[in-house]
C-alpha cells in the first residue's frame, strides 16, 4: 500500500505523532478512516510503546458526490474533480460485490481497477486488499478486509478505502 510507493513515510509519521503525544499527553486521539493505514500504524505504535492513550478511528467525511474530503482536492482541475468520485463509486461496487457473495480478492481488485481505468483522467497507483486490522495479504475474504486505493489525477494523488465485511 502506501509504504511501497512512499518509503519511510510511516516511520516519519510515527516519529512526529509520538513527539506530539509526548508534548500534549492526550487521553484520546482521533484519526480518520480515510488514512486507514496511518491509523493502524499509530494504533500499533501506541500499543508497542505502551502509551496510556486511546486511538479512535472516525469515519471518512465525504463530499455529496462521495469524494473523500482531503486537503489535496483543491489541487484538482475542474475535469479531474468531476472524475474523482469514481473512487467512491468503485469502493461502493466492491462492497456490493462482497454483499452478493464475492470472496475472491483478485476478482474484487479487478472490478475496482476496471471501474477506475474506465475514467481516462485516473491513473492507478495501487488497489490492494489486506486483512483488517492485521494488514496481512489475503486471497479470499474470510473476515474483515481493508480495500485501499491510491489514484492520481494529474499530479494529485488521492487515497480512499473501505472495510469489506467478508
mmCIF file of C-alpha atoms in Angstrom:
data_model
loop_
_atom_site.group_PDB
_atom_site.id
_atom_site.type_symbol
_atom_site.label_atom_id
_atom_site.label_comp_id
_atom_site.label_asym_id
_atom_site.label_seq_id
_atom_site.Cartn_x
_atom_site.Cartn_y
_atom_site.Cartn_z
ATOM 1 C CA UNK A 1 0.000 0.000 0.000
ATOM 2 C CA UNK A 2 1.284 3.493 0.745
ATOM 3 C CA UNK A 3 4.517 2.240 2.281
ATOM 4 C CA UNK A 4 5.657 0.784 -1.040
ATOM 5 C CA UNK A 5 5.159 3.970 -3.022
ATOM 6 C CA UNK A 6 6.270 6.273 -0.204
ATOM 7 C CA UNK A 7 9.273 4.662 1.553
ATOM 8 C CA UNK A 8 9.885 5.994 5.046
ATOM 9 C CA UNK A 9 6.563 7.843 5.147
ATOM 10 C CA UNK A 10 5.040 5.957 8.071
ATOM 11 C CA UNK A 11 8.269 5.991 10.079
ATOM 12 C CA UNK A 12 8.222 9.783 9.780
ATOM 13 C CA UNK A 13 4.538 9.957 10.687
ATOM 14 C CA UNK A 14 5.097 7.737 13.734
ATOM 15 C CA UNK A 15 8.006 9.892 14.894
ATOM 16 C CA UNK A 16 6.087 13.159 14.548
ATOM 17 C CA UNK A 17 2.960 11.749 16.203
ATOM 18 C CA UNK A 18 4.991 10.269 19.085
ATOM 19 C CA UNK A 19 6.592 13.661 19.708
ATOM 20 C CA UNK A 20 3.162 15.304 19.624
ATOM 21 C CA UNK A 21 1.748 12.741 22.066
ATOM 22 C CA UNK A 22 4.713 13.307 24.408
ATOM 23 C CA UNK A 23 4.141 17.072 24.374
ATOM 24 C CA UNK A 24 0.336 17.106 24.581
ATOM 25 C CA UNK A 25 -0.226 13.917 26.653
ATOM 26 C CA UNK A 26 -3.755 13.287 25.320
ATOM 27 C CA UNK A 27 -6.127 10.683 26.747
ATOM 28 C CA UNK A 28 -7.673 10.122 23.324
ATOM 29 C CA UNK A 29 -6.524 10.806 19.770
ATOM 30 C CA UNK A 30 -8.759 10.695 16.707
ATOM 31 C CA UNK A 31 -7.610 9.549 13.270
ATOM 32 C CA UNK A 32 -9.691 9.379 10.106
ATOM 33 C CA UNK A 33 -10.551 6.129 8.373
ATOM 34 C CA UNK A 34 -9.547 7.802 5.092
ATOM 35 C CA UNK A 35 -5.941 7.293 6.176
ATOM 36 C CA UNK A 36 -6.632 3.758 7.421
ATOM 37 C CA UNK A 37 -3.072 2.507 7.113
ATOM 38 C CA UNK A 38 -1.779 5.505 9.048
ATOM 39 C CA UNK A 39 -4.412 4.985 11.759
ATOM 40 C CA UNK A 40 -3.380 1.334 12.092
ATOM 41 C CA UNK A 41 0.324 2.244 12.255
ATOM 42 C CA UNK A 42 -0.408 4.761 15.025
ATOM 43 C CA UNK A 43 -2.610 2.265 16.892
ATOM 44 C CA UNK A 44 0.189 -0.328 16.718
ATOM 45 C CA UNK A 45 2.803 2.224 17.819
ATOM 46 C CA UNK A 46 0.686 3.206 20.843
ATOM 47 C CA UNK A 47 0.350 -0.468 21.812
ATOM 48 C CA UNK A 48 4.048 -1.230 21.224
ATOM 49 C CA UNK A 49 5.151 1.760 23.314
ATOM 50 C CA UNK A 50 2.507 1.009 25.962
ATOM 51 C CA UNK A 51 1.229 4.579 25.813
ATOM 52 C CA UNK A 52 -1.750 5.339 28.040
ATOM 53 C CA UNK A 53 -3.812 6.612 25.160
ATOM 54 C CA UNK A 54 -6.941 5.571 23.280
ATOM 55 C CA UNK A 55 -6.847 5.773 19.487
ATOM 56 C CA UNK A 56 -10.264 6.278 17.905
ATOM 57 C CA UNK A 57 -10.770 5.853 14.179
ATOM 58 C CA UNK A 58 -13.538 8.098 12.851
ATOM 59 C CA UNK A 59 -15.439 7.593 9.582
ATOM 60 C CA UNK A 60 -14.273 9.236 6.385
ATOM 61 C CA UNK A 61 -16.060 12.524 5.708
ATOM 62 C CA UNK A 62 -17.241 12.796 2.109
ATOM 63 C CA UNK A 63 -18.457 15.393 -0.346
ATOM 64 C CA UNK A 64 -22.075 14.974 -1.544
ATOM 65 C CA UNK A 65 -20.774 13.130 -4.644
ATOM 66 C CA UNK A 66 -18.838 10.648 -2.481
ATOM 67 C CA UNK A 67 -15.321 12.032 -2.873
ATOM 68 C CA UNK A 68 -13.425 11.741 0.408
ATOM 69 C CA UNK A 69 -12.584 15.121 1.896
ATOM 70 C CA UNK A 70 -8.892 15.862 1.536
ATOM 71 C CA UNK A 71 -6.684 18.923 1.501
ATOM 72 C CA UNK A 72 -5.434 17.606 -1.848
ATOM 73 C CA UNK A 73 -8.823 18.026 -3.529
ATOM 74 C CA UNK A 74 -8.128 21.735 -4.079
ATOM 75 C CA UNK A 75 -5.300 20.800 -6.470
ATOM 76 C CA UNK A 76 -7.675 19.010 -8.849
ATOM 77 C CA UNK A 77 -8.511 20.751 -12.111
ATOM 78 C CA UNK A 78 -12.291 21.020 -12.693
ATOM 79 C CA UNK A 79 -12.381 17.991 -15.032
ATOM 80 C CA UNK A 80 -10.304 15.952 -12.586
ATOM 81 C CA UNK A 81 -12.611 16.945 -9.735
ATOM 82 C CA UNK A 82 -15.610 15.771 -11.768
ATOM 83 C CA UNK A 83 -13.823 12.460 -12.439
ATOM 84 C CA UNK A 84 -12.556 11.832 -8.896
ATOM 85 C CA UNK A 85 -15.804 10.414 -7.424
ATOM 86 C CA UNK A 86 -15.049 7.274 -9.451
ATOM 87 C CA UNK A 87 -13.009 6.253 -6.392
ATOM 88 C CA UNK A 88 -16.032 6.212 -4.081
ATOM 89 C CA UNK A 89 -18.175 4.550 -6.756
ATOM 90 C CA UNK A 90 -15.605 1.791 -7.241
ATOM 91 C CA UNK A 91 -15.421 1.157 -3.490
ATOM 92 C CA UNK A 92 -19.221 1.008 -3.320
ATOM 93 C CA UNK A 93 -19.282 -1.533 -6.157
ATOM 94 C CA UNK A 94 -16.764 -3.666 -4.260
ATOM 95 C CA UNK A 95 -18.990 -3.577 -1.177
ATOM 96 C CA UNK A 96 -21.959 -4.629 -3.345
ATOM 97 C CA UNK A 97 -19.943 -7.498 -4.834
ATOM 98 C CA UNK A 98 -18.964 -8.756 -1.375
ATOM 99 C CA UNK A 99 -22.562 -8.476 -0.145
ATOM 100 C CA UNK A 100 -23.562 -10.554 -3.183
ATOM 101 C CA UNK A 101 -21.130 -13.277 -2.134
ATOM 102 C CA UNK A 102 -17.871 -12.473 -3.938
ATOM 103 C CA UNK A 103 -14.873 -13.518 -1.837
ATOM 104 C CA UNK A 104 -12.092 -13.748 -4.439
ATOM 105 C CA UNK A 105 -9.694 -10.859 -3.792
ATOM 106 C CA UNK A 106 -8.347 -10.873 -7.370
ATOM 107 C CA UNK A 107 -11.857 -10.519 -8.779
ATOM 108 C CA UNK A 108 -12.706 -7.685 -6.395
ATOM 109 C CA UNK A 109 -9.465 -5.848 -7.202
ATOM 110 C CA UNK A 110 -10.102 -6.337 -10.929
ATOM 111 C CA UNK A 111 -13.656 -4.977 -10.590
ATOM 112 C CA UNK A 112 -12.395 -1.859 -8.803
ATOM 113 C CA UNK A 113 -9.459 -1.399 -11.175
ATOM 114 C CA UNK A 114 -11.639 -1.759 -14.262
ATOM 115 C CA UNK A 115 -14.085 0.868 -12.997
ATOM 116 C CA UNK A 116 -11.278 3.315 -12.257
ATOM 117 C CA UNK A 117 -9.429 2.642 -15.525
ATOM 118 C CA UNK A 118 -12.643 3.462 -17.402
ATOM 119 C CA UNK A 119 -12.093 7.047 -16.224
ATOM 120 C CA UNK A 120 -9.448 8.405 -18.603
ATOM 121 C CA UNK A 121 -8.159 11.027 -16.155
ATOM 122 C CA UNK A 122 -7.443 8.448 -13.443
ATOM 123 C CA UNK A 123 -4.072 6.731 -13.131
ATOM 124 C CA UNK A 124 -3.975 3.909 -10.561
ATOM 125 C CA UNK A 125 -1.066 3.781 -8.125
ATOM 126 C CA UNK A 126 -2.483 0.752 -6.293
ATOM 127 C CA UNK A 127 -5.661 -1.146 -5.475
ATOM 128 C CA UNK A 128 -4.968 -3.546 -2.612
ATOM 129 C CA UNK A 129 -6.894 -5.731 -0.200
ATOM 130 C CA UNK A 130 -5.459 -6.833 3.146
ATOM 131 C CA UNK A 131 -6.857 -8.401 6.292
ATOM 132 C CA UNK A 132 -8.128 -5.823 8.750
ATOM 133 C CA UNK A 133 -6.749 -4.815 11.134
ATOM 134 C CA UNK A 134 -3.727 -7.094 10.625
ATOM 135 C CA UNK A 135 -2.855 -5.865 7.104
ATOM 136 C CA UNK A 136 -1.829 -9.356 6.032
ATOM 137 C CA UNK A 137 -2.156 -10.374 2.364
ATOM 138 C CA UNK A 138 -5.304 -12.387 1.611
ATOM 139 C CA UNK A 139 -6.500 -14.299 -1.435
ATOM 140 C CA UNK A 140 -10.056 -14.856 -0.223
ATOM 141 C CA UNK A 141 -12.147 -12.790 2.145
ATOM 142 C CA UNK A 142 -12.693 -14.707 5.366
ATOM 143 C CA UNK A 143 -13.250 -11.784 7.693
ATOM 144 C CA UNK A 144 -12.877 -8.024 7.680
ATOM 145 C CA UNK A 145 -10.536 -6.714 4.990
ATOM 146 C CA UNK A 146 -9.284 -3.283 4.014
ATOM 147 C CA UNK A 147 -9.739 -2.362 0.361
ATOM 148 C CA UNK A 148 -7.406 0.590 -0.122
ATOM 149 C CA UNK A 149 -6.543 2.508 -3.247
ATOM 150 C CA UNK A 150 -4.403 5.383 -4.413
ATOM 151 C CA UNK A 151 -5.097 7.054 -7.735
ATOM 152 C CA UNK A 152 -3.525 10.053 -9.446
ATOM 153 C CA UNK A 153 -5.477 12.690 -11.292
ATOM 154 C CA UNK A 154 -2.704 14.622 -12.987
ATOM 155 C CA UNK A 155 -0.110 15.280 -10.286
ATOM 156 C CA UNK A 156 -2.660 14.949 -7.464
ATOM 157 C CA UNK A 157 -2.631 11.603 -5.654
ATOM 158 C CA UNK A 158 -5.854 10.706 -3.842
ATOM 159 C CA UNK A 159 -6.396 7.826 -1.437
ATOM 160 C CA UNK A 160 -9.571 6.171 -0.241
ATOM 161 C CA UNK A 161 -10.633 2.885 1.308
ATOM 162 C CA UNK A 162 -13.441 0.812 2.683
ATOM 163 C CA UNK A 163 -13.668 -2.059 5.135
ATOM 164 C CA UNK A 164 -15.110 -5.130 3.434
ATOM 165 C CA UNK A 165 -17.004 -7.455 5.747
ATOM 166 C CA UNK A 166 -16.101 -10.836 4.279
#
